[in-house]
Amino acid sequence: MTDYFTETGSAETVNARISPDADARLAAVMASLVRHLHAFVKDVTLTEAEWETAIAFLTRTGQMCSDTRQEFILLSDVLGVSMLVDAVNNRKPAGSTPSTVFGPFHVDGVPERKMGANISLDGVGEPCLFRGRVVDLEGRPIAGATVDVWSDNADGFYDVQQPDTQPQHNNRGIFVTGADGRYWFTGIKPVSYPIPDDGPVGEMLGHLGRHPWRPAHMHFLVSAPGYDRLITHTFVAGDDYLASDAVFGVKAPLIVDFARTDAGPEAGPETPLWQADYDFVLPPA
Ligand code: BEZ
Ligand code: FE
């Protein structure tokens, strides 16, 4: 019997068209997506005007995308989807450092710097010493681990957001651990900043009464042969936005006390005023 479209059997009718020859994973993912989408439309009894608004919103989201702006990832981030994809794919053994959202501001091809180097190329901001160790689950140092770091500048912008005013690779660097697994470098104490909110995602946040701010953080991508790659941040304890991060990236073990050092201003502009100690624990791959 022909299975014509009805309200009650809508999802099953659509999914019945998937060929048995289709890739099995694709078929399973699409069938689930259709079931959830149809259930959503029924749940809210989506009006035709709302459907048109949604189509226009998604169209503008696509039109906002460029080589340097990924509005769809931003949408995924503010809806908590990026953190959920991260969660279901990074169920790490107890004791491992938790992962968090990657974000759109990582850059490939950043130079490897000498351990201890200053990544604040514009010299603006409050100097901060970042240091710690990369270790395995037993606390043994991991030699040859790559520690790729990036943060915003003192005004809350990444270098790629201000190519005309910030030096290239400002507040970025790659460090490789030695036999003791230690890393250390000077940067600035990061500041909280709003995610790009001049597009449809920012507009949506506004309509929902949500703010676009992220609590201050330093990004880390830590990798070593034979270990799980770790994408994470350290967050500045006490930040106003820890409990309301626009992209839900905060996890309690990632909040770090940025301690004031003893150095006074007379110690010179590059002398760290702050220090943030943090060890990264990588499980085996
Ligand atoms: C970031 O931390 O760089 C970031 C993460 C998600 C969206 C926007 C920015
Ligand atoms: Fe960030």
PDB file of C-alpha atoms and ligand atoms in Angstrom, residues 158 193 214 217 219, ligand 2:
ATOM      1  CA  TYR A 158      42.320  37.933  18.943  1.00  0.00           C
ATOM      2  CA  TYR A 193      35.209  39.309  25.781  1.00  0.00           C
ATOM      3  CA  ARG A 214      32.854  34.608  27.542  1.00  0.00           C
ATOM      4  CA  HIS A 217      40.483  32.213  29.408  1.00  0.00           C
ATOM      5  CA  HIS A 219      43.296  28.351  25.079  1.00  0.00           C
TER       6      HIS A 219
HETATM    7 FE    FE B   2      38.626  32.361  23.318  1.00  0.00          FE
END
